[in-house]
Coordinates of C-alpha atoms in Angstrom, one line a residue:
M1 CA 77.4 80.7 88.4
S2 CA 74.1 82.7 88.5
Y3 CA 73.7 86.2 87.1
A4 CA 73.5 87.8 90.6
Q5 CA 76.7 86.0 91.7
C6 CA 78.6 87.3 88.7
L7 CA 77.7 90.8 89.5
R8 CA 78.5 90.4 93.2
K9 CA 81.8 89.0 92.3
A10 CA 82.5 91.9 90.0
G11 CA 82.4 94.2 93.1
L12 CA 78.8 95.6 92.8
P13 CA 76.9 96.1 96.1
R14 CA 73.9 93.9 96.7
D15 CA 71.5 96.8 96.3
A16 CA 72.8 97.6 92.8
V17 CA 72.7 94.0 91.8
Q18 CA 69.0 93.6 92.9
W19 CA 68.2 96.8 91.1
L20 CA 69.8 95.8 87.8
H21 CA 68.1 92.4 88.1
S22 CA 64.7 94.1 88.4
L23 CA 65.1 96.2 85.2
H24 CA 64.9 93.2 83.0
L25 CA 67.7 94.3 80.6
S26 CA 68.1 92.9 77.1
F27 CA 71.2 90.9 78.2
H28 CA 72.7 90.3 81.5
P29 CA 76.1 92.0 82.0
R30 CA 78.5 89.1 82.9
N31 CA 81.5 91.3 82.8
V32 CA 80.7 94.7 84.2
R33 CA 83.9 96.4 83.1
R34 CA 83.4 95.1 79.4
D35 CA 79.7 95.3 79.1
F36 CA 79.2 98.8 80.4
S37 CA 82.0 100.2 78.4
S38 CA 80.0 100.6 75.2
G39 CA 77.3 102.7 76.9
Y40 CA 74.4 100.6 75.4
L41 CA 73.4 99.2 78.8
V42 CA 73.6 102.6 80.4
A43 CA 71.2 104.0 77.8
E44 CA 68.9 101.1 78.2
I45 CA 68.8 101.6 82.0
F46 CA 67.9 105.4 81.5
S47 CA 65.2 104.4 79.0
R48 CA 63.4 102.5 81.6
Y49 CA 62.9 105.9 83.4
Y50 CA 63.0 108.2 80.5
P51 CA 61.8 106.4 77.4
Q52 CA 61.2 109.5 75.4
D53 CA 64.8 110.8 75.8
F54 CA 66.6 107.5 75.5
S55 CA 65.6 105.4 72.5
E56 CA 67.2 102.0 72.5
H57 CA 67.2 101.9 68.7
S58 CA 69.5 104.9 68.3
Y59 CA 72.3 103.3 70.2
D60 CA 74.9 100.9 68.8
K61 CA 75.9 97.6 70.5
G62 CA 79.3 97.6 68.8
T63 CA 82.4 97.5 70.9
S64 CA 84.6 99.7 68.6
L65 CA 86.1 103.0 70.0
S66 CA 84.0 105.0 67.6
A67 CA 80.7 103.2 68.6
K68 CA 81.5 103.9 72.2
Q69 CA 82.2 107.5 71.8
K70 CA 79.1 108.0 69.6
N71 CA 76.9 106.3 72.3
W72 CA 78.3 108.2 75.2
S73 CA 78.1 111.6 73.5
Q74 CA 74.4 110.9 72.8
I75 CA 73.9 109.9 76.5
E76 CA 75.5 113.1 77.7
R77 CA 73.2 115.1 75.5
S78 CA 70.1 113.4 76.8
L79 CA 71.2 113.8 80.3
Q80 CA 71.6 117.5 79.9
K81 CA 68.0 117.7 79.0
Q82 CA 67.1 116.3 82.3
N83 CA 69.7 118.3 84.3
M84 CA 71.6 115.3 85.1
H85 CA 75.2 114.5 84.7
L86 CA 77.9 111.8 85.2
R87 CA 81.4 112.5 86.2
K88 CA 83.6 112.8 83.2
E89 CA 86.5 110.9 84.7
V90 CA 84.2 107.9 85.5
V91 CA 82.8 107.9 82.0
E92 CA 86.4 108.0 80.5
G93 CA 87.5 105.2 82.7
T94 CA 84.4 103.1 81.8
I95 CA 85.1 103.6 78.1
H96 CA 88.7 102.5 78.4
C97 CA 87.8 99.6 80.8
K98 CA 89.7 100.9 83.7
P99 CA 89.7 99.0 87.0
G100 CA 86.8 100.2 89.3
A101 CA 85.4 102.7 86.9
A102 CA 82.3 100.7 85.6
E103 CA 81.4 99.6 89.2
L104 CA 81.5 103.3 90.3
L105 CA 79.4 104.2 87.3
V106 CA 76.7 101.8 88.2
Q107 CA 76.6 103.1 91.7
E108 CA 76.2 106.8 90.4
V109 CA 73.4 105.8 88.0
Y110 CA 71.7 103.9 90.8
T111 CA 71.9 107.0 93.0
I112 CA 70.6 109.4 90.2
L113 CA 67.7 107.3 89.2
T114 CA 66.6 105.9 92.7
N115 CA 67.6 108.9 94.8
R116 CA 68.9 106.4 97.2
S117 CA 72.6 106.0 98.3
I118 CA 74.3 102.7 98.9
R119 CA 75.0 102.3 102.6
G120 CA 78.4 101.1 103.7
V121 CA 80.1 101.9 100.4
E122 CA 82.8 104.5 100.3
G123 CA 83.6 106.3 97.0
P124 CA 86.9 105.0 95.7
E125 CA 89.6 107.3 94.5
S126 CA 89.3 108.3 90.8
D127 CA 92.7 107.2 89.6
F128 CA 91.3 103.8 88.3
T129 CA 94.6 102.0 88.5
D130 CA 95.3 98.3 89.3
Q131 CA 97.1 99.0 92.5
D132 CA 94.6 97.4 94.7
Y133 CA 95.0 94.2 92.7
Q134 CA 98.7 94.4 92.7
E135 CA 98.8 94.6 96.5
L136 CA 96.8 91.4 96.8
L137 CA 99.5 89.5 94.7
P138 CA 102.7 88.0 96.1
T139 CA 105.8 90.1 95.6
L140 CA 107.1 88.0 92.8
A141 CA 103.9 88.0 90.8
R142 CA 103.5 91.8 90.7
S143 CA 103.9 93.9 87.5
T144 CA 107.1 95.1 86.2
A145 CA 107.5 98.8 85.0
S146 CA 106.5 97.9 81.4
K147 CA 103.7 95.8 82.5
A148 CA 102.4 98.5 84.8
I149 CA 102.4 101.0 81.9
K150 CA 100.5 98.5 79.6
N151 CA 97.9 97.8 82.3
N152 CA 97.1 101.4 83.2
L153 CA 97.5 103.0 79.8
R154 CA 95.0 101.3 77.4
I155 CA 95.4 101.4 73.7
T156 CA 91.9 103.0 73.4
E157 CA 93.2 106.0 75.3
I158 CA 96.1 106.4 72.9
M159 CA 93.6 106.1 69.9
A160 CA 91.2 108.7 71.5
K161 CA 94.0 111.2 72.1
P162 CA 96.9 110.5 69.9
D163 CA 99.0 113.5 71.2
I164 CA 102.5 112.1 71.9
S165 CA 103.3 114.6 74.7
T166 CA 100.0 113.8 76.6
N167 CA 100.5 110.1 76.4
Q168 CA 104.1 110.5 77.4
R169 CA 103.1 112.4 80.5
K170 CA 100.6 109.6 81.4
A171 CA 103.3 107.0 81.1
E172 CA 105.7 109.1 83.2
V173 CA 103.2 109.4 86.0
I174 CA 102.5 105.7 85.9
L175 CA 106.2 104.9 86.0
H176 CA 106.9 107.3 88.8
R177 CA 104.0 105.8 90.8
H178 CA 105.4 102.3 90.2
L179 CA 109.0 103.3 91.3
E180 CA 107.6 104.8 94.5
H181 CA 105.8 101.5 95.3
K182 CA 109.1 99.6 94.6
A183 CA 111.0 101.9 96.9
T184 CA 108.4 101.3 99.7
E185 CA 108.8 97.5 99.2
R186 CA 112.6 97.9 99.5
A187 CA 112.2 99.8 102.7
L188 CA 109.6 97.5 104.3
N189 CA 111.5 94.3 103.3
P190 CA 115.2 95.0 102.9
G191 CA 116.2 91.3 103.4
R192 CA 114.5 90.2 100.1
F193 CA 116.2 92.8 98.0
K194 CA 119.6 92.4 99.8
R195 CA 119.6 95.9 100.8
K196 CA 122.8 96.9 102.7
P197 CA 122.9 100.0 105.0
N198 CA 125.2 102.8 103.9
L199 CA 128.0 104.3 105.9
G200 CA 125.9 107.0 107.3
Q201 CA 123.4 104.5 108.8
L202 CA 126.2 102.3 110.2
A203 CA 128.1 105.2 111.8
A204 CA 127.4 105.9 115.4
K205 CA 126.2 109.4 115.9
R206 CA 127.1 111.1 119.2
L207 CA 125.9 114.6 119.6
L208 CA 127.6 117.0 122.0
P209 CA 125.5 118.8 124.6
S210 CA 124.7 122.4 124.0
S211 CA 126.8 123.5 126.9
Q212 CA 129.9 122.0 125.4
D213 CA 129.2 123.5 122.0
N214 CA 129.5 127.0 123.3
K215 CA 133.0 126.4 124.7
C216 CA 134.5 125.9 121.4
F217 CA 133.9 129.4 120.1
D218 CA 134.7 132.9 121.6
S219 CA 133.4 136.3 120.7
P220 CA 135.4 138.5 118.3
S221 CA 135.8 141.2 120.9
S222 CA 138.5 139.2 122.8
R223 CA 141.4 139.7 120.3
A224 CA 143.4 141.9 122.5
T225 CA 144.6 139.0 124.6
T226 CA 145.1 135.4 124.2
S227 CA 142.0 133.8 122.6
K228 CA 140.2 131.0 124.4
L229 CA 140.2 127.7 122.7
C230 CA 138.8 124.4 123.5
S231 CA 140.8 121.6 124.7
S232 CA 141.6 118.7 122.3
S233 CA 139.4 116.2 124.0
T234 CA 136.4 118.5 124.0
C235 CA 136.2 119.9 120.5
S236 CA 137.9 117.8 117.9
G237 CA 138.9 114.6 119.6
A238 CA 142.4 114.8 118.1
A239 CA 145.7 115.6 119.8
V240 CA 146.7 119.0 118.5
S241 CA 149.4 121.1 120.5
F242 CA 149.3 124.8 120.5
K243 CA 152.0 127.4 121.3
E244 CA 152.0 131.2 121.6
I245 CA 153.7 133.5 118.9
K246 CA 154.5 137.0 119.8
C247 CA 154.7 139.6 117.1
F248 CA 156.2 143.1 117.2
Y249 CA 152.7 144.5 117.1
H250 CA 152.4 143.2 120.7
H251 CA 149.6 140.9 119.6
V252 CA 149.5 137.5 121.2
W253 CA 148.4 134.7 118.8
T254 CA 147.6 131.2 119.6
M255 CA 148.5 129.0 116.6
P256 CA 148.9 125.3 116.0
V257 CA 152.3 123.8 115.5
C258 CA 152.9 123.5 111.8
T259 CA 154.2 120.2 110.7
S260 CA 154.0 120.2 106.8
R261 CA 155.8 122.4 104.4
W262 CA 152.5 123.9 103.1
Q263 CA 151.6 125.1 106.6
L264 CA 155.1 126.5 107.1
G265 CA 154.8 128.4 103.9
V266 CA 151.4 129.9 104.9
M267 CA 152.7 130.8 108.4
S268 CA 155.8 132.6 106.9
R269 CA 153.6 134.7 104.4
V270 CA 151.3 135.7 107.3
L271 CA 154.1 136.7 109.5
N272 CA 155.9 138.5 106.7
G273 CA 152.8 140.5 106.0
F274 CA 153.0 142.0 109.5

């Protein structure tokens, strides 16, 4: 496989591939995510346009985290002299070899140095996760919760910021996003997960018209005479018989027939209160 084919396979646009090939770099980046993480190639690219500010001999080709941080901090200082800057989240994603970060970095460098934008390429979201790759896989081959945390929280991130609470929050965000995708898969494919509908989904919901709902209640101003109640078939659907009870206060109450001992006790206390 040729050098240009490797770069196109890595997700770089054709214009960026041809531009990198014309710079005649010291070595050809076969793996964009790995080769651009150290920052040495980025400094070499800028040295073609600004040789006085970017000296190739002052940058380290090492792949350790300390070498990467040293190179990128030096690149940032040199860019400030030229009133140029790269997005911090893109640089951080490139250092930690996040998916899609190095490709987006190359496009930004291409736009800064050539003053040309790549047509037909939309800027991806800056979360830099492997979600796009996971969606291409079959369901059985997708990552579990622990694998998702391992893929999206690199060991270099923990080494760069060893704060326990910060790394814990990052792991919680990754886990929450993974559970959301799993819930979406269960909703879209309930047969595979043997998901059974609950009682609320199985029950037939029959709503009464608004005209019948108003028949079940009466205004509180009609207590002088017999209150108007709904028929058993309209309101509750159960057979409940009613009778009138006359009190010595000449109030006419409409009460249901009591059948249990508890209801009889309540009725006797109510009547004795009068």
